[in-house]
Structures are given as structure tokens and as C-alpha cells.
Coordinates of N, CA, C and O in Angstrom, one line a residue:
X18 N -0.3 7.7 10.0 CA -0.3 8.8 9.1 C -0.8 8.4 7.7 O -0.4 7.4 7.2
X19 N -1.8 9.3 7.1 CA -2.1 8.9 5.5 C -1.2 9.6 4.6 O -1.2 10.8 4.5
X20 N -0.6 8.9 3.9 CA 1.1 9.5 3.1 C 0.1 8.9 1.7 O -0.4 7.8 1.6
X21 N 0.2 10.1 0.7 CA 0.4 8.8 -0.8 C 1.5 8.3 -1.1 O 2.6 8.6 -0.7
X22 N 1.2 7.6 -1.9 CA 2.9 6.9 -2.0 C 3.1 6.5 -3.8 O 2.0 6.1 -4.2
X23 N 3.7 6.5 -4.5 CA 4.4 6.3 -5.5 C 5.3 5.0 -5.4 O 6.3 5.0 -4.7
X24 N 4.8 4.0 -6.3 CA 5.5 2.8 -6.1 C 5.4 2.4 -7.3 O 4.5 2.6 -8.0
X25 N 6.9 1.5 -7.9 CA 6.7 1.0 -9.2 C 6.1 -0.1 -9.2 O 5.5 -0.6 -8.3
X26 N 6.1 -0.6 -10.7 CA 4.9 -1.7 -11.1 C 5.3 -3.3 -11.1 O 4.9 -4.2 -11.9
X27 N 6.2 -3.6 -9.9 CA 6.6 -4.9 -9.4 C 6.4 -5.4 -9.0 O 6.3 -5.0 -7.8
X28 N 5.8 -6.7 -9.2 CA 5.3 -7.7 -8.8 C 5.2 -7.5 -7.6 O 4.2 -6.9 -7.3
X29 N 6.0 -7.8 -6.8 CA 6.4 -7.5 -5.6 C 5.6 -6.9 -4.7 O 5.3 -7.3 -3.6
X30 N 5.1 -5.5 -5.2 CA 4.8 -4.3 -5.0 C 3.2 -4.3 -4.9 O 2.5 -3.4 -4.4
X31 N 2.9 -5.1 -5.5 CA 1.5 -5.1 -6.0 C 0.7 -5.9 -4.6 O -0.6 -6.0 -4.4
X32 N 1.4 -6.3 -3.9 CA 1.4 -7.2 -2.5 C 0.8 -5.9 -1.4 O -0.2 -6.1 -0.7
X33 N 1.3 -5.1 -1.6 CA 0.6 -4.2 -0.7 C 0.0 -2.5 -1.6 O -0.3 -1.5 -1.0
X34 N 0.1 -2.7 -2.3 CA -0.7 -1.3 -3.3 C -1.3 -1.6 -4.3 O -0.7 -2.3 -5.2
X35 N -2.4 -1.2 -4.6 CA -3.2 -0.7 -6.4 C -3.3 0.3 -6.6 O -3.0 1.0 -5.7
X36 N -3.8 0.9 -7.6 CA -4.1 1.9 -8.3 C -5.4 2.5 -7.9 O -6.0 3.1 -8.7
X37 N -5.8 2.2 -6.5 CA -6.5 2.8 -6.0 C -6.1 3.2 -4.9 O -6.8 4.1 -4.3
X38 N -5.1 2.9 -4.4 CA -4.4 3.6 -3.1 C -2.8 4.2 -3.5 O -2.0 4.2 -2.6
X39 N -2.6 4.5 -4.7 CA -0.9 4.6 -4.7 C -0.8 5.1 -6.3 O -1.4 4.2 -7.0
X40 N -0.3 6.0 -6.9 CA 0.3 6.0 -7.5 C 1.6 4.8 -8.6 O 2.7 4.5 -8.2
X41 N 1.2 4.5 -9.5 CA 2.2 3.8 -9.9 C 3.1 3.9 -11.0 O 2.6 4.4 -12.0
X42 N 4.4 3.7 -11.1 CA 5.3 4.1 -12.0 C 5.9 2.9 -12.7 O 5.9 2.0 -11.9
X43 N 6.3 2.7 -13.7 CA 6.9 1.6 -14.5 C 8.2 1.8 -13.9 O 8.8 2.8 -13.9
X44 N 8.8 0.2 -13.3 CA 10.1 0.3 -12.7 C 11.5 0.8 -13.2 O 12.0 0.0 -14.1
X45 N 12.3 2.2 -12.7 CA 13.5 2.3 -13.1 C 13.2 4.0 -14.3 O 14.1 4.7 -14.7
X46 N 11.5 3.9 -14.3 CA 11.6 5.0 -15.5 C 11.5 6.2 -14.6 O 10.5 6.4 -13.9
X47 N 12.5 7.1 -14.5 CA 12.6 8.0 -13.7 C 12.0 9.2 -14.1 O 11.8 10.0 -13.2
X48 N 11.5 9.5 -15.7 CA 10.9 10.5 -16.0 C 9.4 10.3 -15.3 O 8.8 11.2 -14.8
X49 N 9.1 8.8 -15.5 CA 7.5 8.5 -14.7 C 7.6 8.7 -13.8 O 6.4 9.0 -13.7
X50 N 7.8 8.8 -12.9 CA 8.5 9.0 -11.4 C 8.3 10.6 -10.9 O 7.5 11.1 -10.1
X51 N 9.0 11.0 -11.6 CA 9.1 12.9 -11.8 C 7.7 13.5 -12.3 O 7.3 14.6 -11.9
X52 N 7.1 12.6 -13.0 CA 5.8 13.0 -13.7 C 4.7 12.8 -12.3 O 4.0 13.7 -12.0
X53 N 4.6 11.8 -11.6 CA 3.5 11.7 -10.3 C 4.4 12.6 -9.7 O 4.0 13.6 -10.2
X54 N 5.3 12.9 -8.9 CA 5.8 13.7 -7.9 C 5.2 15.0 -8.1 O 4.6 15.5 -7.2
X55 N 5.4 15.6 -9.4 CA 4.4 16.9 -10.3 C 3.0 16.9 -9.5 O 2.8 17.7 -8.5
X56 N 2.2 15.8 -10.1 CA 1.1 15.4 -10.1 C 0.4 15.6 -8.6 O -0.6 16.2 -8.2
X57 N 1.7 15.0 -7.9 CA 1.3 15.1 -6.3 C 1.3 16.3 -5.6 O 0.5 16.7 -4.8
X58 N 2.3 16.8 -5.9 CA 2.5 18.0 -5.6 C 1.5 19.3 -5.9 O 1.1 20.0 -5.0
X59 N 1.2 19.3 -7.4 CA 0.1 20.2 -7.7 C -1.6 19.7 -7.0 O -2.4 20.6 -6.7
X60 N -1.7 18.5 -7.0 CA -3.0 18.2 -6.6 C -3.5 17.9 -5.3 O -4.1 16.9 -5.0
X61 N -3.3 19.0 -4.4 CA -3.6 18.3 -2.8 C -4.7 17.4 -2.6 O -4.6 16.5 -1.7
X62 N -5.7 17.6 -3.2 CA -7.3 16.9 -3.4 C -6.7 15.1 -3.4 O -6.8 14.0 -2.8
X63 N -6.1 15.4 -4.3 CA -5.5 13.8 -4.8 C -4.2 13.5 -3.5 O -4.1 12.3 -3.1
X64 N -3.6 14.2 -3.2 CA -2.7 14.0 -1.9 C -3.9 12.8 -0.7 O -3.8 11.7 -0.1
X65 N -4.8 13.9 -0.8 CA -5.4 13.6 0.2 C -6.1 12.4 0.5 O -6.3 11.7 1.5
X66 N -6.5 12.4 -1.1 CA -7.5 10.7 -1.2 C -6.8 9.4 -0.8 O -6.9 8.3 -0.2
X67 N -5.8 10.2 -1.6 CA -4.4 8.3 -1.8 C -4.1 8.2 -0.2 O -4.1 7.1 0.4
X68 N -4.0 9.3 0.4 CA -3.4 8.7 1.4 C -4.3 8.2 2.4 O -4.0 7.3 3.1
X69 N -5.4 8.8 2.5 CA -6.8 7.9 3.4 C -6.7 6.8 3.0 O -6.4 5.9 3.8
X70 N -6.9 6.4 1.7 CA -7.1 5.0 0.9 C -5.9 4.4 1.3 O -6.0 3.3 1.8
X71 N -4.7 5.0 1.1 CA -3.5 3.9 1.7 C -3.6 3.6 2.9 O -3.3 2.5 3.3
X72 N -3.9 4.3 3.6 CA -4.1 4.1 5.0 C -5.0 3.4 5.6 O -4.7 2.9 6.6
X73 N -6.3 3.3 5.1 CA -7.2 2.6 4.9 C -7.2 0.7 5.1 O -7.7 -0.1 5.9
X74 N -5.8 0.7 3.4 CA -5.9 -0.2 3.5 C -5.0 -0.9 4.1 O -5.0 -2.1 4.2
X75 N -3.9 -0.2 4.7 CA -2.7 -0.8 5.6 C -3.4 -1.4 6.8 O -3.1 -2.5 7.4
X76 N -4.6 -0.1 7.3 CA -5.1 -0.5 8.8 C -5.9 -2.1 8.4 O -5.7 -3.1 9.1
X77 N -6.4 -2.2 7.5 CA -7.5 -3.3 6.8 C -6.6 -4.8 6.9 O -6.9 -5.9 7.4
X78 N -5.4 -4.3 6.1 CA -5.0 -6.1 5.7 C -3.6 -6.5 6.4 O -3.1 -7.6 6.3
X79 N -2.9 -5.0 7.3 CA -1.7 -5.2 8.0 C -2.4 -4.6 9.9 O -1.7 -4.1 10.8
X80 N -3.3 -4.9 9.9 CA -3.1 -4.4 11.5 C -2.5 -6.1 12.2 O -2.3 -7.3 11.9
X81 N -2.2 -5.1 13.1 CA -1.1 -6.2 14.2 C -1.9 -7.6 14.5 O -1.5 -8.8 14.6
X82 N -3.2 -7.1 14.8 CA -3.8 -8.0 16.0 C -4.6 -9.0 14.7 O -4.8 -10.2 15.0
X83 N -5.1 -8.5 13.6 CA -5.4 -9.3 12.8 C -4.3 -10.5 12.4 O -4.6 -11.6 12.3
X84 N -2.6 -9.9 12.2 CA -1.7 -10.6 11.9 C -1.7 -11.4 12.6 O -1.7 -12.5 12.0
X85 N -1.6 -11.4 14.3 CA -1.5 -12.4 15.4 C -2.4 -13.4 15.5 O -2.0 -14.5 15.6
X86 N -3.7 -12.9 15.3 CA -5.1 -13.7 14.6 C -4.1 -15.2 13.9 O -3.7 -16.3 14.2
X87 N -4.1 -14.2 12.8 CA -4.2 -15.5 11.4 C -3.0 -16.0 11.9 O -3.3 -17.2 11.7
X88 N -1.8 -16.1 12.5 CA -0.3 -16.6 12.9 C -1.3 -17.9 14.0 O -1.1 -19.1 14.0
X89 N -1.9 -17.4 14.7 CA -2.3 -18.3 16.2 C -3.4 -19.7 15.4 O -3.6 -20.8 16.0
X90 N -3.9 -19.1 14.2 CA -4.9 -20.4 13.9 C -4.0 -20.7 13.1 O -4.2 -21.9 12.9
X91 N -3.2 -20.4 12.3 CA -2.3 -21.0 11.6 C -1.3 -22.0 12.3 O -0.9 -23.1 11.8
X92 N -1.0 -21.7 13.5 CA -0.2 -22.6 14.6 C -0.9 -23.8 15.3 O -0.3 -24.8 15.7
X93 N -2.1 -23.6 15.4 CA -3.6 -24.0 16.0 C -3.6 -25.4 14.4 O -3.8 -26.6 14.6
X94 N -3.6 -25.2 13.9 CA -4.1 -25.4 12.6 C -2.4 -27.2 12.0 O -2.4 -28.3 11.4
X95 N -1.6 -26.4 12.4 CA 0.0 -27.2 12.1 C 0.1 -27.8 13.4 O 1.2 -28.3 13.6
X96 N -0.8 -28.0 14.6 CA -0.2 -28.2 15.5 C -1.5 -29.7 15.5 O -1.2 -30.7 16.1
X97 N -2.2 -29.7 15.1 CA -3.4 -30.3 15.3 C -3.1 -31.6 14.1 O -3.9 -32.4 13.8

């Protein structure tokens, strides 16, 4: 499914979203928060983009079979 998503600005976080696929909010500020939900809400055009692009890049840098990939030459790789 392509969802936009709204995520704060945590390190953490930045591991699977930018500012080209997501919405971002400074962590904890709940008025920022409330302000993209607006944003989302009024703008279907913009619903629409984030969420291809999130989706995009979830299929891109989280598919399964690429994961199993890089796990098998990584094993390939410690084992050698």
C-alpha cells in the first residue's frame, strides 16, 4: 500500500525516510504534528506523491529477496 507517513526528525528515523518520501516533524512538537496532518489532509495531490515515493522506496531498499541477497553473501563472506 502507498501511505504517506509523518515521522519525527530522529536519527533513528532518518534510516528509512527523507524529505522526499515523508513528511517530517521535530520530535515531541505536537503542534508540528497537527500542522502536516492539516496539510495531509487538505492536499490529496501531496497524499498521493509521498505515498508512491514511500513506497517506492520501501520496495527499493527493504524488499525481502534483496535482504536475503545481502544476509547470504554476508554469510558467504564470514564464512570464507
Amino acid at each position: 500500500c502507498a501511505k504517506p507517513v509523518i515521522v519525527s526528525d530522529l536519527p533513528v528515523l532518518a534510516e528509512f525516510t527523507s524529505a522526499e518520501n515523508a513528511l517530517i516533524v521535530s520530535a515531541n512538537d505536537r503542534v508540528q504534528f497537527t500542522e502536516k496532518v492539516g496539510i495531509l489532509a487538505e492536499n490529496h495531490e501531496l497524499r498521493g506523491t509521498l505515498g508512491q515515493k514511500a513506497r517506492q522506496y520501501a520496495a527499493t531498499h527493504y524488499d525481502i529477496r534483496k535482504i536475503a541477497k545481502r544476509y547470504g553473501e554476508l554469510y558467504e563472506a564470514v564464512r570464507d
